[in-house]
mmCIF file of C-alpha atoms in Angstrom:
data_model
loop_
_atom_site.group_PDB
_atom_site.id
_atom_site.type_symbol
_atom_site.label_atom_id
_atom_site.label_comp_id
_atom_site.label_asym_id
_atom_site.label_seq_id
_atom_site.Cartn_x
_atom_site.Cartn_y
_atom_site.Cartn_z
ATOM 1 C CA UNK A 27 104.833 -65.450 -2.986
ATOM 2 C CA UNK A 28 103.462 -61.402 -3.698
ATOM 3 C CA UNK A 29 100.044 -61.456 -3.744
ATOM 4 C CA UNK A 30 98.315 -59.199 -5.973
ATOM 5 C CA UNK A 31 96.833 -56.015 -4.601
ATOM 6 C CA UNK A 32 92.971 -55.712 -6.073
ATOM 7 C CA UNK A 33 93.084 -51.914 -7.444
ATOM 8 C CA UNK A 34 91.147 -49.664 -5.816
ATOM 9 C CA UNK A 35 87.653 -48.458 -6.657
ATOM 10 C CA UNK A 36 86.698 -45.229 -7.080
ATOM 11 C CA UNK A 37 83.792 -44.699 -4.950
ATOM 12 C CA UNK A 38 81.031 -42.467 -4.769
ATOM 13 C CA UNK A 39 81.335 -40.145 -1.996
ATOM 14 C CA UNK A 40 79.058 -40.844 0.831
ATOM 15 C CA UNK A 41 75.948 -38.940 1.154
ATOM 16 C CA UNK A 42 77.065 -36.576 3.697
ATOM 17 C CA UNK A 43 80.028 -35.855 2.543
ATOM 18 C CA UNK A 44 78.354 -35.323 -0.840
ATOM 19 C CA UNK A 45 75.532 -32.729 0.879
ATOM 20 C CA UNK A 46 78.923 -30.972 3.146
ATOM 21 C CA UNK A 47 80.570 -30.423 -0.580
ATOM 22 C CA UNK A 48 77.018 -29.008 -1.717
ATOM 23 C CA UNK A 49 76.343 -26.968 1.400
ATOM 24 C CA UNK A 50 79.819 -25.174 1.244
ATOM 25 C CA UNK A 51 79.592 -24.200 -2.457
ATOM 26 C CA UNK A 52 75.887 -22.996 -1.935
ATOM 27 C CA UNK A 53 77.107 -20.778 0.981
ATOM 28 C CA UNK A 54 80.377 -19.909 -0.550
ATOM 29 C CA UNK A 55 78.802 -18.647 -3.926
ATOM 30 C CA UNK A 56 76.144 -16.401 -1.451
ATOM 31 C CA UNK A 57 79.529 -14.935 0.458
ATOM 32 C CA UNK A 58 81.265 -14.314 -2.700
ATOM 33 C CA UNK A 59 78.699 -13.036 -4.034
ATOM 34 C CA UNK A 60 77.669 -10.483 -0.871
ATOM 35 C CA UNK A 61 81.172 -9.521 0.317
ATOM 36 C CA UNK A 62 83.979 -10.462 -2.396
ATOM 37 C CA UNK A 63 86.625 -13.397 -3.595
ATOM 38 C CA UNK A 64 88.724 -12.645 -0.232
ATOM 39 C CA UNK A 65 85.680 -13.923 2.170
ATOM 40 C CA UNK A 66 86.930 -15.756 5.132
ATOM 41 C CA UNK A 67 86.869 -19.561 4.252
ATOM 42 C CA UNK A 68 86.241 -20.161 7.775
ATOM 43 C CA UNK A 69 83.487 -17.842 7.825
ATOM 44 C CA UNK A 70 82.050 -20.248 4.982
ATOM 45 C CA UNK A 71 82.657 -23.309 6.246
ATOM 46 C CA UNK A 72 80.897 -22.318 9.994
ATOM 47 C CA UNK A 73 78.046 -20.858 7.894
ATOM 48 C CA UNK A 74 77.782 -23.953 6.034
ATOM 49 C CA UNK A 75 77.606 -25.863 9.266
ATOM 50 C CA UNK A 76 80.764 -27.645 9.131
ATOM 51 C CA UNK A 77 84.567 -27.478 10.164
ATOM 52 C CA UNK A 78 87.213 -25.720 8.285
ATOM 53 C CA UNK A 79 88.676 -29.097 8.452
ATOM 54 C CA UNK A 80 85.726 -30.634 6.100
ATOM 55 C CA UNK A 81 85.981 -27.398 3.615
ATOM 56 C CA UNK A 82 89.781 -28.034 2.946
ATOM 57 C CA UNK A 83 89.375 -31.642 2.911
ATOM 58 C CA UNK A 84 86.935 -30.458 -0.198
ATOM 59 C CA UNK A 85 88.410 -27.609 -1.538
ATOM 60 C CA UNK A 86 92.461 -27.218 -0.274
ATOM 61 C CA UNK A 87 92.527 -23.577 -1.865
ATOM 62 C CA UNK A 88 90.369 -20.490 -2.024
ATOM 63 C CA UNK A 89 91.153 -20.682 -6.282
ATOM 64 C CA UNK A 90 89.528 -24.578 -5.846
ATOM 65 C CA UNK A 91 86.663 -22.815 -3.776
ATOM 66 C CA UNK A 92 86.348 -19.914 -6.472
ATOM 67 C CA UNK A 93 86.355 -22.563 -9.382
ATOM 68 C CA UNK A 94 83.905 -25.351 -8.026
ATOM 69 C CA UNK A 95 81.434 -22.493 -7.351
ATOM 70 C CA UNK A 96 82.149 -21.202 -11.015
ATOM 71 C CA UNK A 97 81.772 -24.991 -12.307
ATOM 72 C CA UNK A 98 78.737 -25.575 -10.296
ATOM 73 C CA UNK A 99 76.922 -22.347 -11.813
ATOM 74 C CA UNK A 100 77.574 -23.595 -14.746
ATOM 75 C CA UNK A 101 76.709 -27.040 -14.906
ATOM 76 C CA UNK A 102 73.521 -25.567 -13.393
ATOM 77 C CA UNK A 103 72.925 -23.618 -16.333
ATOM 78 C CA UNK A 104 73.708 -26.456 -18.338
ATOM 79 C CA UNK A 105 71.276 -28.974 -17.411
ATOM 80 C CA UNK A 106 68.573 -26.499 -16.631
ATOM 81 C CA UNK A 107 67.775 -26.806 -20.194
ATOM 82 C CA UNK A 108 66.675 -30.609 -20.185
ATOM 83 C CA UNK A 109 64.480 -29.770 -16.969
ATOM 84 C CA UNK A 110 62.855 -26.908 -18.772
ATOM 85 C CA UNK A 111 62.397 -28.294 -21.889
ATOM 86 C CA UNK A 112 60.351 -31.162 -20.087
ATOM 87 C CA UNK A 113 58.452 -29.074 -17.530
ATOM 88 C CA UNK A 114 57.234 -25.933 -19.568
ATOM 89 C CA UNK A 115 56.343 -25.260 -23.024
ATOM 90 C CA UNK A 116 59.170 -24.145 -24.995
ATOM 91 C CA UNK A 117 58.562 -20.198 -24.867
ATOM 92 C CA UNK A 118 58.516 -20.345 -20.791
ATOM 93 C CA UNK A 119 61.530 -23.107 -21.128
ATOM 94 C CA UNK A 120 63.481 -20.194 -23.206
ATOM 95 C CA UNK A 121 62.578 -17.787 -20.567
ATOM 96 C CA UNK A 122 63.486 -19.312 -17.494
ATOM 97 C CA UNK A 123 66.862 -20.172 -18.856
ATOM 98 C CA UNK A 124 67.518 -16.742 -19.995
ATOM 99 C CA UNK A 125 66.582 -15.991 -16.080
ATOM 100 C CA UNK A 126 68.851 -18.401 -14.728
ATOM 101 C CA UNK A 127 71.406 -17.549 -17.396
ATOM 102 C CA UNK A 128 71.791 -13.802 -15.734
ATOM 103 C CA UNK A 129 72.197 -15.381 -12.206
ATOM 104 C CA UNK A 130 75.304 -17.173 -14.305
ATOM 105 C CA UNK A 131 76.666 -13.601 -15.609
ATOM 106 C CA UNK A 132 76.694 -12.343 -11.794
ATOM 107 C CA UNK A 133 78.434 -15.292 -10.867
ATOM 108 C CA UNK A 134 81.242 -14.873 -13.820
ATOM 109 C CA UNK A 135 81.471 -11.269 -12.724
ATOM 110 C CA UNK A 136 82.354 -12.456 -9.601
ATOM 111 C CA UNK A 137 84.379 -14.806 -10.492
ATOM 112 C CA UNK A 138 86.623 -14.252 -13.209
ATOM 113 C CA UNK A 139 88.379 -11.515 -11.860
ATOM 114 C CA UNK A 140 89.130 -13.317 -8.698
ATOM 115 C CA UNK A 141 90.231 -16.168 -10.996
ATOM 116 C CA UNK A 142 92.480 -13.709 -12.981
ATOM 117 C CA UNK A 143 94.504 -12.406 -9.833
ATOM 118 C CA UNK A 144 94.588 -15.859 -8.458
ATOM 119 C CA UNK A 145 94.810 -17.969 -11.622
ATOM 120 C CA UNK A 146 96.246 -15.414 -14.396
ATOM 121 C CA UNK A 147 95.023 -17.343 -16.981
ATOM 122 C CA UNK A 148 91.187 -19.055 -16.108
ATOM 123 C CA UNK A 149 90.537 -19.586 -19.942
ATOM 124 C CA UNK A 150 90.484 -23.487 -19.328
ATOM 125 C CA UNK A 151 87.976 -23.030 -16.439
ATOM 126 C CA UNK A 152 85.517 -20.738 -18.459
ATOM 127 C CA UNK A 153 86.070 -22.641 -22.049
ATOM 128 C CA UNK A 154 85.319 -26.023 -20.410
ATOM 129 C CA UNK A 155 81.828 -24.987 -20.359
ATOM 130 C CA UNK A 156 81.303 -22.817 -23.237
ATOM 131 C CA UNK A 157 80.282 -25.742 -25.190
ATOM 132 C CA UNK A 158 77.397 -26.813 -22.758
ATOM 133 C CA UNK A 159 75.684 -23.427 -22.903
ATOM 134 C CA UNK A 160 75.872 -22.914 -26.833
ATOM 135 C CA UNK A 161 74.384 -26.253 -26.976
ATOM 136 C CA UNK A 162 71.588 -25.327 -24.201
ATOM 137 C CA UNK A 163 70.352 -22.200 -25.997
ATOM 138 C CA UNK A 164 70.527 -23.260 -29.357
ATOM 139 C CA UNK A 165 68.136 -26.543 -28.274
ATOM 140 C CA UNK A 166 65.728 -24.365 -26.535
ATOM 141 C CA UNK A 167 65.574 -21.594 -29.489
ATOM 142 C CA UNK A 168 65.374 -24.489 -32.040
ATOM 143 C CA UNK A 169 62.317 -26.209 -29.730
ATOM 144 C CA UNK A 170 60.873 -22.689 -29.646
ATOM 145 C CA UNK A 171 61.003 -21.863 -33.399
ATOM 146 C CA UNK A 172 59.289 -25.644 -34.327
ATOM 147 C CA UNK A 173 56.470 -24.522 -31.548
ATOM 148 C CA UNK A 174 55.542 -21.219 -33.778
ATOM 149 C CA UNK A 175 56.873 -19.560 -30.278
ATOM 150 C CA UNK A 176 59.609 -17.066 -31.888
ATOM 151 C CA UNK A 177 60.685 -16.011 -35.241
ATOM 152 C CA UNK A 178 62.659 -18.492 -37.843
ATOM 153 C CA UNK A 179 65.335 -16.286 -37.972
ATOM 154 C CA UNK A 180 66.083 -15.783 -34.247
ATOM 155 C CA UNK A 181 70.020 -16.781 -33.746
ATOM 156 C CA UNK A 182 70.164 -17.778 -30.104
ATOM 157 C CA UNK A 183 73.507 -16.147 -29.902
ATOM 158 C CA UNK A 184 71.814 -12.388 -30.126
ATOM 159 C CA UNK A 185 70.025 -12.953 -26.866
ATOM 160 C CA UNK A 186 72.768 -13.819 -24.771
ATOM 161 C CA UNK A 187 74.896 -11.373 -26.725
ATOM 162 C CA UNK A 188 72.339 -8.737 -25.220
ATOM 163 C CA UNK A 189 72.005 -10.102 -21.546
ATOM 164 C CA UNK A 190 76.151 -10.262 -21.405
ATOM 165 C CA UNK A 191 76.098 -6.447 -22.919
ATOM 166 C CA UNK A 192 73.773 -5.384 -20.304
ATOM 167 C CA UNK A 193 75.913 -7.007 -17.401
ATOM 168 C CA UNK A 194 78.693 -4.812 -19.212
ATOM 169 C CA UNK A 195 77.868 -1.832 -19.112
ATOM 170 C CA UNK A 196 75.952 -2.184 -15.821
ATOM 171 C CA UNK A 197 77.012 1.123 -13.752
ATOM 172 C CA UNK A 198 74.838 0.114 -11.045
ATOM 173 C CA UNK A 199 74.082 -3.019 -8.146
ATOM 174 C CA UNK A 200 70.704 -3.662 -9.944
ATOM 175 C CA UNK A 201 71.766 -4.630 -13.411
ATOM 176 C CA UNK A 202 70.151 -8.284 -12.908
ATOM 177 C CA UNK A 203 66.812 -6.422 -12.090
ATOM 178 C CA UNK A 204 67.340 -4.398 -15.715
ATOM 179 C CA UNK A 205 68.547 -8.272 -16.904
ATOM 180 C CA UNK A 206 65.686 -9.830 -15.907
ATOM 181 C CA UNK A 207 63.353 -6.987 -17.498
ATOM 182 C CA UNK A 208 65.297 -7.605 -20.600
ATOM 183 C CA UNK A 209 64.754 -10.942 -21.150
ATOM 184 C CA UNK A 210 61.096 -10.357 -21.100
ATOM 185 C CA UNK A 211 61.573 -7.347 -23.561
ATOM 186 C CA UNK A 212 63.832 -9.849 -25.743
ATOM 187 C CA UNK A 213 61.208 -12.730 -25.596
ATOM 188 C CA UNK A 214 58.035 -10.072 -26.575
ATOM 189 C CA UNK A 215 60.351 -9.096 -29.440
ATOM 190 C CA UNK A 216 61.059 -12.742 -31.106
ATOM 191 C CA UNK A 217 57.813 -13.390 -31.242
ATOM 192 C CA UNK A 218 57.130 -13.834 -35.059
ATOM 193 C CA UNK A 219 55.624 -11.069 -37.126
ATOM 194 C CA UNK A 220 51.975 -11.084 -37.540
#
């Protein structure tokens, strides 16, 4: 008589394999980042402290590699707003995710064109989290308008509008320096009117 087969569980990871996954993408987005989309994955995975074994088991392809760093950045983005919006008052939360959102635009810059050659078409990797950091901004503008903190009529699109535009026409390595100067110019100026 067959006996039935229970159906298997999906598991969480075990801890270590869940910091190994962590450790490669953290070292992974830094050698991207410092020497280019065609870094040596087993360069990455001995700087993350593990075998090129354990960073294929992870991530079988350089295009996985290039879009769970991508993913990561942005889910970091993403849920940096709650943890603002709790720690700081709502100017300073605005702030510090405009900071973190110009460590995102270096990462896209990175990214995306790596994504393109490998990819040719990334849209579904980029659109996935669109959504996420619309939502982000537009919570921490809207908590910053009911604090008094910046002017009614500040659309929360026009400041990342002006952080992407600077990352666009940046002709030089230190556009996030510029960025970063910018987003306090851009906070000074939606202040409301006295």
């Amino acid at each position: 008589m067959p006996t039935k087969r229970k159906q298997a569980s999906v598991r969480k990871p075990r801890s270590d394999a869940q910091r190994n996954r962590e450790r490669i993408l953290e070292v992974a987005k830094e050698a991207f980042t410092r020497s280019g989309a065609n870094t040596s994955l087993d360069d990455i995975a001995r700087d993350a402290g593990v075998g090129p074994g354990t960073l294929y088991r992870h991530f079988p392809t350089r295009e996985e590699l290039l879009e769970a760093v991508y993913r990561t950045e942005m889910e970091k983005l993403a849920s940096a707003e709650q943890k603002f919006a709790e720690e700081l008052p709502p100017i300073e939360a605005l702030r510090a995710w405009l900071l973190l959102f110009v460590d995102y635009i270096a990462a896209k810059q990175l990214i995306a064109p790596a994504l393109n050659a490998l990819l040719g078409d990334p849209k579904k990797v980029f659109e996935a989290s669109y959504a996420r950091v619309w939502d982000a901004i537009r919570a921490l503008v809207k908590r910053a308008i009911k604090n008094g903190d910046v002017r009614k009529d500040l659309d929360p699109i026009d400041l990342l509008r002006a952080l992407i535009g600077v990352a666009n026409v940046a002709t030089s390595p230190d556009w996030q320096q510029s960025a970063r100067r910018l987003v306090d110019i851009l906070i000074t100026g939606s202040r409301p009117a006295k």
